[in-house]
Amino acid sequence: MTSEVTGERLAGLARYGSLHLLDEVDSTNDYALSLAGKNSTAIVVASRQTKGRGRFRRPWFSDEESLAASLLVHTDVPDFPHPSFLTHLAGLALSRAVEQTAGLPTQIRWPNDVTLGDKKLAGILCEGRRNAVAVGIGMNLNQQSLPEDLPEAVSLSMATGRQWDKFYLLEDFLREMFASIEQSGKGGSAQVLADLKQRSAIMHRRVEIQTFLRRHVGTVVDLDPEGRVVLRTDSGRLVVLSAGDARKVR
Ligand code: BTN
């Protein structure tokens, strides 16, 4: 199903920035970054991406049933949170948006996945250029099944048995995202951090975290104020990690 976008919905989305609705694009993040420097917020949504990418430049599966969108924000404005925190704010906003729209409790698998049960529902990819960051969100939305090489993924339809309007979900995401940006930039980051911990899929869990350099195994004991994971490794050391792939282990 391709969502029909109504005038009312368009107006709702356009309140947050200039709106670019595309049938096909290589990557909504690239398109959004090409708009950087104009100093205006932009929202880019595509029905199809030919070169959608995930973290570590992995290919990202998306089709017409997906939500594939990027929000371009400019970071050199007063009270703007640190750009490295945007991934966490986007995870929180997406998790809240799914809860509000579909009534499902999702979790945030640090640093950039939104999960349902232990399956991946959505991913976030933040990329910067000059004074701007493209916050890319990719969600499996209305698929009845997903490619066989993605056994650990789920769509919102597979979880709920019904179809969802991607623009409705996107509007919920944007509202939550801007609220979190404002809260975080205006001294409310302690509350944002508490909310992130509360929704975390890995807090106090035993995990394996693969970074560029090595694999760490241990228990997550905290998220620090920069959103980094504090891990007590099996050998008893405390390590602080700012990026990596986390997966629960026994
Ligand atoms: C990940 O889980 O590795 C992040 C996936 C991010 C995918 C989205 S889809 C919209 C935007 N455009 C891209 O090319 N990637 C992001």
PDB file of C-alpha atoms and ligand atoms in Angstrom:
ATOM      1  CA  MET A   1       0.000   0.000   0.000  1.00  0.00           C
ATOM      2  CA  THR A   2       1.329   3.453  -0.836  1.00  0.00           C
ATOM      3  CA  SER A   3      -0.046   6.018   1.574  1.00  0.00           C
ATOM      4  CA  GLU A   4      -2.146   8.731  -0.008  1.00  0.00           C
ATOM      5  CA  VAL A   5      -1.189  12.053   1.428  1.00  0.00           C
ATOM      6  CA  THR A   6      -4.067  14.397   2.123  1.00  0.00           C
ATOM      7  CA  GLY A   7      -3.843  18.183   2.045  1.00  0.00           C
ATOM      8  CA  GLU A   8      -4.429  18.265   5.766  1.00  0.00           C
ATOM      9  CA  ARG A   9      -1.535  15.881   6.364  1.00  0.00           C
ATOM     10  CA  LEU A  10       0.732  17.879   4.049  1.00  0.00           C
ATOM     11  CA  ALA A  11      -0.078  21.037   5.935  1.00  0.00           C
ATOM     12  CA  GLY A  12       0.680  19.234   9.188  1.00  0.00           C
ATOM     13  CA  LEU A  13       4.092  18.121   7.940  1.00  0.00           C
ATOM     14  CA  ALA A  14       4.937  21.453   6.323  1.00  0.00           C
ATOM     15  CA  ARG A  15       4.626  23.163   9.708  1.00  0.00           C
ATOM     16  CA  TYR A  16       8.017  21.645  10.532  1.00  0.00           C
ATOM     17  CA  GLY A  17       9.964  22.651   7.426  1.00  0.00           C
ATOM     18  CA  SER A  18      10.056  22.627   3.648  1.00  0.00           C
ATOM     19  CA  LEU A  19       8.555  19.368   2.441  1.00  0.00           C
ATOM     20  CA  HIS A  20      10.060  17.281  -0.385  1.00  0.00           C
ATOM     21  CA  LEU A  21       7.953  14.296  -1.435  1.00  0.00           C
ATOM     22  CA  LEU A  22       9.836  12.138  -3.925  1.00  0.00           C
ATOM     23  CA  ASP A  23       8.817   9.054  -5.883  1.00  0.00           C
ATOM     24  CA  GLU A  24      12.376   7.838  -6.131  1.00  0.00           C
ATOM     25  CA  VAL A  25      15.754   9.014  -4.874  1.00  0.00           C
ATOM     26  CA  ASP A  26      19.133   7.427  -4.239  1.00  0.00           C
ATOM     27  CA  SER A  27      19.005   8.196  -0.510  1.00  0.00           C
ATOM     28  CA  THR A  28      16.800  10.668   1.335  1.00  0.00           C
ATOM     29  CA  ASN A  29      19.821  11.529   3.496  1.00  0.00           C
ATOM     30  CA  ASP A  30      21.845  12.554   0.426  1.00  0.00           C
ATOM     31  CA  TYR A  31      18.940  14.589  -0.902  1.00  0.00           C
ATOM     32  CA  ALA A  32      18.491  16.292   2.468  1.00  0.00           C
ATOM     33  CA  LEU A  33      22.222  17.033   2.751  1.00  0.00           C
ATOM     34  CA  SER A  34      22.172  18.624  -0.707  1.00  0.00           C
ATOM     35  CA  LEU A  35      19.841  21.216   0.856  1.00  0.00           C
ATOM     36  CA  ALA A  36      22.289  22.001   3.674  1.00  0.00           C
ATOM     37  CA  GLY A  37      23.464  25.584   3.873  1.00  0.00           C
ATOM     38  CA  LYS A  38      20.111  27.083   2.982  1.00  0.00           C
ATOM     39  CA  ASN A  39      19.529  27.411   6.723  1.00  0.00           C
ATOM     40  CA  SER A  40      16.041  26.052   6.575  1.00  0.00           C
ATOM     41  CA  THR A  41      14.679  22.869   8.025  1.00  0.00           C
ATOM     42  CA  ALA A  42      13.657  20.302   5.421  1.00  0.00           C
ATOM     43  CA  ILE A  43      11.737  17.057   5.437  1.00  0.00           C
ATOM     44  CA  VAL A  44      12.426  14.606   2.634  1.00  0.00           C
ATOM     45  CA  VAL A  45      10.203  11.556   2.102  1.00  0.00           C
ATOM     46  CA  ALA A  46      10.674   9.017  -0.674  1.00  0.00           C
ATOM     47  CA  SER A  47       8.524   6.139  -1.889  1.00  0.00           C
ATOM     48  CA  ARG A  48      11.618   4.347  -3.153  1.00  0.00           C
ATOM     49  CA  GLN A  49      15.329   4.653  -2.437  1.00  0.00           C
ATOM     50  CA  THR A  50      17.762   3.129  -4.909  1.00  0.00           C
ATOM     51  CA  LYS A  51      20.763   3.451  -2.593  1.00  0.00           C
ATOM     52  CA  GLY A  52      19.330   3.676   0.898  1.00  0.00           C
ATOM     53  CA  ARG A  53      22.069   3.076   3.400  1.00  0.00           C
ATOM     54  CA  GLY A  54      22.398   2.163   7.020  1.00  0.00           C
ATOM     55  CA  ARG A  55      25.189   2.637   9.474  1.00  0.00           C
ATOM     56  CA  PHE A  56      28.704   1.651   8.444  1.00  0.00           C
ATOM     57  CA  ARG A  57      27.497   2.177   4.830  1.00  0.00           C
ATOM     58  CA  ARG A  58      25.526  -1.047   4.864  1.00  0.00           C
ATOM     59  CA  PRO A  59      22.743  -1.206   2.275  1.00  0.00           C
ATOM     60  CA  TRP A  60      19.352  -0.463   3.822  1.00  0.00           C
ATOM     61  CA  PHE A  61      16.328  -2.392   2.610  1.00  0.00           C
ATOM     62  CA  SER A  62      13.297  -0.232   1.902  1.00  0.00           C
ATOM     63  CA  ASP A  63      10.379  -0.474  -0.500  1.00  0.00           C
ATOM     64  CA  GLU A  64       7.115   1.366  -1.060  1.00  0.00           C
ATOM     65  CA  GLU A  65       5.715  -0.105   2.132  1.00  0.00           C
ATOM     66  CA  SER A  66       8.500   1.459   4.198  1.00  0.00           C
ATOM     67  CA  LEU A  67       8.790   4.834   5.799  1.00  0.00           C
ATOM     68  CA  ALA A  68      12.017   6.330   4.430  1.00  0.00           C
ATOM     69  CA  ALA A  69      12.514   9.951   5.398  1.00  0.00           C
ATOM     70  CA  SER A  70      15.142  12.459   6.436  1.00  0.00           C
ATOM     71  CA  LEU A  71      14.855  15.542   8.554  1.00  0.00           C
ATOM     72  CA  LEU A  72      17.481  18.195   7.854  1.00  0.00           C
ATOM     73  CA  VAL A  73      18.202  20.391  10.845  1.00  0.00           C
ATOM     74  CA  HIS A  74      20.756  23.165  11.297  1.00  0.00           C
ATOM     75  CA  THR A  75      22.808  22.856  14.418  1.00  0.00           C
ATOM     76  CA  ASP A  76      24.379  26.316  14.778  1.00  0.00           C
ATOM     77  CA  VAL A  77      21.378  27.815  16.510  1.00  0.00           C
ATOM     78  CA  PRO A  78      21.149  28.814  20.181  1.00  0.00           C
ATOM     79  CA  ASP A  79      20.202  26.053  22.604  1.00  0.00           C
ATOM     80  CA  PHE A  80      20.643  23.320  20.034  1.00  0.00           C
ATOM     81  CA  PRO A  81      21.727  19.975  21.533  1.00  0.00           C
ATOM     82  CA  HIS A  82      25.094  18.512  20.605  1.00  0.00           C
ATOM     83  CA  PRO A  83      24.785  16.958  17.111  1.00  0.00           C
ATOM     84  CA  SER A  84      26.017  13.594  18.418  1.00  0.00           C
ATOM     85  CA  PHE A  85      22.924  13.460  20.620  1.00  0.00           C
ATOM     86  CA  LEU A  86      20.518  13.652  17.670  1.00  0.00           C
ATOM     87  CA  THR A  87      20.562   9.893  17.065  1.00  0.00           C
ATOM     88  CA  HIS A  88      19.365   9.336  20.622  1.00  0.00           C
ATOM     89  CA  LEU A  89      16.701  12.026  20.373  1.00  0.00           C
ATOM     90  CA  ALA A  90      15.475  10.512  17.112  1.00  0.00           C
ATOM     91  CA  GLY A  91      15.286   7.039  18.686  1.00  0.00           C
ATOM     92  CA  LEU A  92      13.212   8.435  21.523  1.00  0.00           C
ATOM     93  CA  ALA A  93      10.957  10.365  19.144  1.00  0.00           C
ATOM     94  CA  LEU A  94      10.413   7.354  16.889  1.00  0.00           C
ATOM     95  CA  SER A  95       9.698   5.059  19.809  1.00  0.00           C
ATOM     96  CA  ARG A  96       7.143   7.543  21.156  1.00  0.00           C
ATOM     97  CA  ALA A  97       5.596   8.037  17.720  1.00  0.00           C
ATOM     98  CA  VAL A  98       5.003   4.288  17.321  1.00  0.00           C
ATOM     99  CA  GLU A  99       3.508   4.123  20.783  1.00  0.00           C
ATOM    100  CA  GLN A 100       1.157   7.016  20.064  1.00  0.00           C
ATOM    101  CA  THR A 101       0.167   5.842  16.608  1.00  0.00           C
ATOM    102  CA  ALA A 102      -0.026   2.084  17.080  1.00  0.00           C
ATOM    103  CA  GLY A 103      -0.188   1.743  20.867  1.00  0.00           C
ATOM    104  CA  LEU A 104       2.825  -0.575  20.874  1.00  0.00           C
ATOM    105  CA  PRO A 105       5.671  -0.324  23.364  1.00  0.00           C
ATOM    106  CA  THR A 106       8.943  -0.267  21.453  1.00  0.00           C
ATOM    107  CA  GLN A 107      12.454  -0.133  22.791  1.00  0.00           C
ATOM    108  CA  ILE A 108      15.621   1.640  21.749  1.00  0.00           C
ATOM    109  CA  ARG A 109      18.519  -0.668  21.040  1.00  0.00           C
ATOM    110  CA  TRP A 110      21.446   1.676  21.510  1.00  0.00           C
ATOM    111  CA  PRO A 111      22.505   3.543  19.575  1.00  0.00           C
ATOM    112  CA  ASN A 112      20.172   3.668  16.607  1.00  0.00           C
ATOM    113  CA  ASP A 113      17.584   0.889  16.403  1.00  0.00           C
ATOM    114  CA  VAL A 114      13.969   0.866  17.437  1.00  0.00           C
ATOM    115  CA  THR A 115      12.936  -2.667  18.292  1.00  0.00           C
ATOM    116  CA  LEU A 116       9.735  -4.560  18.929  1.00  0.00           C
ATOM    117  CA  GLY A 117      10.378  -7.603  21.046  1.00  0.00           C
ATOM    118  CA  ASP A 118      13.905  -8.366  19.938  1.00  0.00           C
ATOM    119  CA  LYS A 119      13.244  -7.567  16.276  1.00  0.00           C
ATOM    120  CA  LYS A 120      14.312  -4.448  14.457  1.00  0.00           C
ATOM    121  CA  LEU A 121      11.464  -2.189  13.415  1.00  0.00           C
ATOM    122  CA  ALA A 122      13.404   0.915  12.447  1.00  0.00           C
ATOM    123  CA  GLY A 123      16.892   2.347  12.129  1.00  0.00           C
ATOM    124  CA  ILE A 124      18.303   5.853  12.346  1.00  0.00           C
ATOM    125  CA  LEU A 125      21.229   7.277  10.446  1.00  0.00           C
ATOM    126  CA  CYS A 126      22.460  10.796  11.264  1.00  0.00           C
ATOM    127  CA  GLU A 127      24.948  12.344   8.866  1.00  0.00           C
ATOM    128  CA  GLY A 128      26.355  15.862   8.933  1.00  0.00           C
ATOM    129  CA  ARG A 129      27.519  18.429   6.439  1.00  0.00           C
ATOM    130  CA  ARG A 130      28.738  21.875   7.479  1.00  0.00           C
ATOM    131  CA  ASN A 131      26.253  23.216  10.006  1.00  0.00           C
ATOM    132  CA  ALA A 132      23.505  20.722   9.187  1.00  0.00           C
ATOM    133  CA  VAL A 133      22.579  17.156  10.077  1.00  0.00           C
ATOM    134  CA  ALA A 134      20.314  14.819   8.137  1.00  0.00           C
ATOM    135  CA  VAL A 135      18.427  12.627  10.567  1.00  0.00           C
ATOM    136  CA  GLY A 136      17.429   9.649   8.428  1.00  0.00           C
ATOM    137  CA  ILE A 137      14.744   7.271   9.615  1.00  0.00           C
ATOM    138  CA  GLY A 138      13.876   3.994   7.973  1.00  0.00           C
ATOM    139  CA  MET A 139      10.960   1.960   9.271  1.00  0.00           C
ATOM    140  CA  ASN A 140       9.460  -1.324   8.124  1.00  0.00           C
ATOM    141  CA  LEU A 141       5.849  -0.262   8.032  1.00  0.00           C
ATOM    142  CA  ASN A 142       3.286  -2.049   5.887  1.00  0.00           C
ATOM    143  CA  GLN A 143       5.154  -5.117   4.644  1.00  0.00           C
ATOM    144  CA  GLN A 144       3.357  -8.435   5.153  1.00  0.00           C
ATOM    145  CA  SER A 145       6.718 -10.146   5.104  1.00  0.00           C
ATOM    146  CA  LEU A 146      10.331  -9.045   4.857  1.00  0.00           C
ATOM    147  CA  PRO A 147      13.222 -10.427   2.794  1.00  0.00           C
ATOM    148  CA  GLU A 148      14.560 -13.732   4.077  1.00  0.00           C
ATOM    149  CA  ASP A 149      17.969 -12.257   4.720  1.00  0.00           C
ATOM    150  CA  LEU A 150      16.415 -10.009   7.397  1.00  0.00           C
ATOM    151  CA  PRO A 151      15.198 -12.629   9.902  1.00  0.00           C
ATOM    152  CA  GLU A 152      15.666 -10.262  12.816  1.00  0.00           C
ATOM    153  CA  ALA A 153      13.427  -7.537  11.401  1.00  0.00           C
ATOM    154  CA  VAL A 154       9.712  -6.920  11.764  1.00  0.00           C
ATOM    155  CA  SER A 155       7.242  -4.480  10.235  1.00  0.00           C
ATOM    156  CA  LEU A 156       4.558  -2.580  12.092  1.00  0.00           C
ATOM    157  CA  SER A 157       1.930  -4.406  10.015  1.00  0.00           C
ATOM    158  CA  MET A 158       3.383  -7.803  10.817  1.00  0.00           C
ATOM    159  CA  ALA A 159       3.174  -6.891  14.506  1.00  0.00           C
ATOM    160  CA  THR A 160      -0.323  -5.424  14.448  1.00  0.00           C
ATOM    161  CA  GLY A 161      -2.118  -7.075  11.520  1.00  0.00           C
ATOM    162  CA  ARG A 162      -3.125  -3.753   9.991  1.00  0.00           C
ATOM    163  CA  GLN A 163      -1.864  -1.040   7.647  1.00  0.00           C
ATOM    164  CA  TRP A 164      -0.497   2.314   8.774  1.00  0.00           C
ATOM    165  CA  ASP A 165      -0.359   5.759   7.237  1.00  0.00           C
ATOM    166  CA  LYS A 166       3.306   6.696   6.904  1.00  0.00           C
ATOM    167  CA  PHE A 167       2.596  10.416   6.889  1.00  0.00           C
ATOM    168  CA  TYR A 168       0.629  10.195  10.107  1.00  0.00           C
ATOM    169  CA  LEU A 169       3.508   8.387  11.751  1.00  0.00           C
ATOM    170  CA  LEU A 170       5.992  10.873  10.336  1.00  0.00           C
ATOM    171  CA  GLU A 171       4.041  13.788  11.753  1.00  0.00           C
ATOM    172  CA  ASP A 172       4.040  12.164  15.195  1.00  0.00           C
ATOM    173  CA  PHE A 173       7.785  11.625  14.844  1.00  0.00           C
ATOM    174  CA  LEU A 174       8.431  15.258  13.893  1.00  0.00           C
ATOM    175  CA  ARG A 175       6.359  16.575  16.766  1.00  0.00           C
ATOM    176  CA  GLU A 176       8.220  14.380  19.257  1.00  0.00           C
ATOM    177  CA  MET A 177      11.593  15.121  17.683  1.00  0.00           C
ATOM    178  CA  PHE A 178      11.230  18.880  17.893  1.00  0.00           C
ATOM    179  CA  ALA A 179       9.883  18.618  21.440  1.00  0.00           C
ATOM    180  CA  SER A 180      12.930  16.528  22.435  1.00  0.00           C
ATOM    181  CA  ILE A 181      15.355  18.886  20.693  1.00  0.00           C
ATOM    182  CA  GLU A 182      13.858  21.796  22.578  1.00  0.00           C
ATOM    183  CA  GLN A 183      13.797  19.980  25.898  1.00  0.00           C
ATOM    184  CA  SER A 184      17.341  18.750  25.516  1.00  0.00           C
ATOM    185  CA  GLY A 185      18.729  22.110  24.386  1.00  0.00           C
ATOM    186  CA  LYS A 186      17.034  24.002  27.183  1.00  0.00           C
ATOM    187  CA  GLY A 187      18.600  22.162  30.087  1.00  0.00           C
ATOM    188  CA  GLY A 188      16.203  19.213  30.135  1.00  0.00           C
ATOM    189  CA  SER A 189      18.771  16.672  29.035  1.00  0.00           C
ATOM    190  CA  ALA A 190      18.663  14.819  32.377  1.00  0.00           C
ATOM    191  CA  GLN A 191      15.010  14.003  31.776  1.00  0.00           C
ATOM    192  CA  VAL A 192      15.712  13.027  28.162  1.00  0.00           C
ATOM    193  CA  LEU A 193      18.450  10.704  29.385  1.00  0.00           C
ATOM    194  CA  ALA A 194      16.110   9.178  31.972  1.00  0.00           C
ATOM    195  CA  ASP A 195      13.509   8.587  29.244  1.00  0.00           C
ATOM    196  CA  LEU A 196      16.138   7.002  27.010  1.00  0.00           C
ATOM    197  CA  LYS A 197      17.222   4.653  29.778  1.00  0.00           C
ATOM    198  CA  GLN A 198      13.651   3.729  30.499  1.00  0.00           C
ATOM    199  CA  ARG A 199      13.074   2.724  26.875  1.00  0.00           C
ATOM    200  CA  SER A 200      16.463   1.107  26.423  1.00  0.00           C
ATOM    201  CA  ALA A 201      16.516  -2.490  25.204  1.00  0.00           C
ATOM    202  CA  ILE A 202      19.983  -3.066  26.644  1.00  0.00           C
ATOM    203  CA  MET A 203      20.079  -1.235  29.988  1.00  0.00           C
ATOM    204  CA  HIS A 204      21.172  -3.691  32.713  1.00  0.00           C
ATOM    205  CA  ARG A 205      21.327  -6.449  30.109  1.00  0.00           C
ATOM    206  CA  ARG A 206      24.214  -8.632  29.139  1.00  0.00           C
ATOM    207  CA  VAL A 207      25.279  -7.658  25.652  1.00  0.00           C
ATOM    208  CA  GLU A 208      27.934  -8.034  23.044  1.00  0.00           C
ATOM    209  CA  ILE A 209      28.988  -4.739  21.479  1.00  0.00           C
ATOM    210  CA  GLN A 210      31.013  -4.833  18.293  1.00  0.00           C
ATOM    211  CA  THR A 211      32.915  -1.629  17.627  1.00  0.00           C
ATOM    212  CA  PHE A 212      35.242  -0.848  14.726  1.00  0.00           C
ATOM    213  CA  LEU A 213      38.149  -2.074  16.767  1.00  0.00           C
ATOM    214  CA  ARG A 214      36.899  -4.918  18.894  1.00  0.00           C
ATOM    215  CA  ARG A 215      34.132  -6.886  20.525  1.00  0.00           C
ATOM    216  CA  HIS A 216      33.138  -6.168  24.121  1.00  0.00           C
ATOM    217  CA  VAL A 217      30.979  -8.470  26.221  1.00  0.00           C
ATOM    218  CA  GLY A 218      29.470  -7.408  29.511  1.00  0.00           C
ATOM    219  CA  THR A 219      26.540  -5.765  31.244  1.00  0.00           C
ATOM    220  CA  VAL A 220      25.303  -2.283  30.434  1.00  0.00           C
ATOM    221  CA  VAL A 221      25.349  -0.309  33.677  1.00  0.00           C
ATOM    222  CA  ASP A 222      24.540   3.198  32.457  1.00  0.00           C
ATOM    223  CA  LEU A 223      24.139   5.704  29.663  1.00  0.00           C
ATOM    224  CA  ASP A 224      26.367   8.724  30.276  1.00  0.00           C
ATOM    225  CA  PRO A 225      25.226  12.346  29.640  1.00  0.00           C
ATOM    226  CA  GLU A 226      26.566  12.151  26.070  1.00  0.00           C
ATOM    227  CA  GLY A 227      24.485   9.060  25.374  1.00  0.00           C
ATOM    228  CA  ARG A 228      27.489   6.734  25.492  1.00  0.00           C
ATOM    229  CA  VAL A 229      27.060   3.255  26.882  1.00  0.00           C
ATOM    230  CA  VAL A 230      28.886   2.386  30.089  1.00  0.00           C
ATOM    231  CA  LEU A 231      29.626  -1.321  30.023  1.00  0.00           C
ATOM    232  CA  ARG A 232      31.028  -3.476  32.805  1.00  0.00           C
ATOM    233  CA  THR A 233      32.901  -6.107  30.877  1.00  0.00           C
ATOM    234  CA  ASP A 234      33.083  -9.728  31.940  1.00  0.00           C
ATOM    235  CA  SER A 235      36.618  -9.048  33.120  1.00  0.00           C
ATOM    236  CA  GLY A 236      35.303  -6.331  35.465  1.00  0.00           C
ATOM    237  CA  ARG A 237      36.554  -3.282  33.565  1.00  0.00           C
ATOM    238  CA  LEU A 238      34.302  -0.300  32.869  1.00  0.00           C
ATOM    239  CA  VAL A 239      34.368   0.803  29.229  1.00  0.00           C
ATOM    240  CA  VAL A 240      32.544   3.754  27.705  1.00  0.00           C
ATOM    241  CA  LEU A 241      31.468   3.303  24.094  1.00  0.00           C
ATOM    242  CA  SER A 242      30.106   5.939  21.735  1.00  0.00           C
ATOM    243  CA  ALA A 243      29.239   3.654  18.805  1.00  0.00           C
ATOM    244  CA  GLY A 244      28.896   0.011  17.949  1.00  0.00           C
ATOM    245  CA  ASP A 245      26.477  -2.787  17.198  1.00  0.00           C
ATOM    246  CA  ALA A 246      24.807  -4.129  20.319  1.00  0.00           C
ATOM    247  CA  ARG A 247      23.141  -7.469  20.697  1.00  0.00           C
ATOM    248  CA  LYS A 248      21.849  -9.214  23.768  1.00  0.00           C
ATOM    249  CA  VAL A 249      23.630 -12.360  24.870  1.00  0.00           C
ATOM    250  CA  ARG A 250      23.043 -14.791  27.726  1.00  0.00           C
TER     251      ARG A 250
HETATM  252  C1  BTN B   1      20.608   1.568  10.329  1.00  0.00           C
HETATM  253  O1  BTN B   1      19.861   0.889  11.028  1.00  0.00           O
HETATM  254  O2  BTN B   1      21.738   1.161  10.003  1.00  0.00           O
HETATM  255  C2  BTN B   1      20.144   2.935   9.875  1.00  0.00           C
HETATM  256  C3  BTN B   1      19.152   2.853   8.758  1.00  0.00           C
HETATM  257  C4  BTN B   1      18.703   4.201   8.266  1.00  0.00           C
HETATM  258  C5  BTN B   1      17.893   4.118   7.003  1.00  0.00           C
HETATM  259  C6  BTN B   1      17.295   5.441   6.606  1.00  0.00           C
HETATM  260  S1  BTN B   1      16.067   5.291   5.343  1.00  0.00           S
HETATM  261  C7  BTN B   1      16.029   7.024   5.182  1.00  0.00           C
HETATM  262  C8  BTN B   1      17.450   7.501   5.271  1.00  0.00           C
HETATM  263  N1  BTN B   1      18.090   7.430   3.975  1.00  0.00           N
HETATM  264  C9  BTN B   1      19.091   6.541   3.956  1.00  0.00           C
HETATM  265  O3  BTN B   1      19.811   6.281   2.959  1.00  0.00           O
HETATM  266  N2  BTN B   1      19.211   5.979   5.143  1.00  0.00           N
HETATM  267  C10 BTN B   1      18.249   6.499   6.099  1.00  0.00           C
END
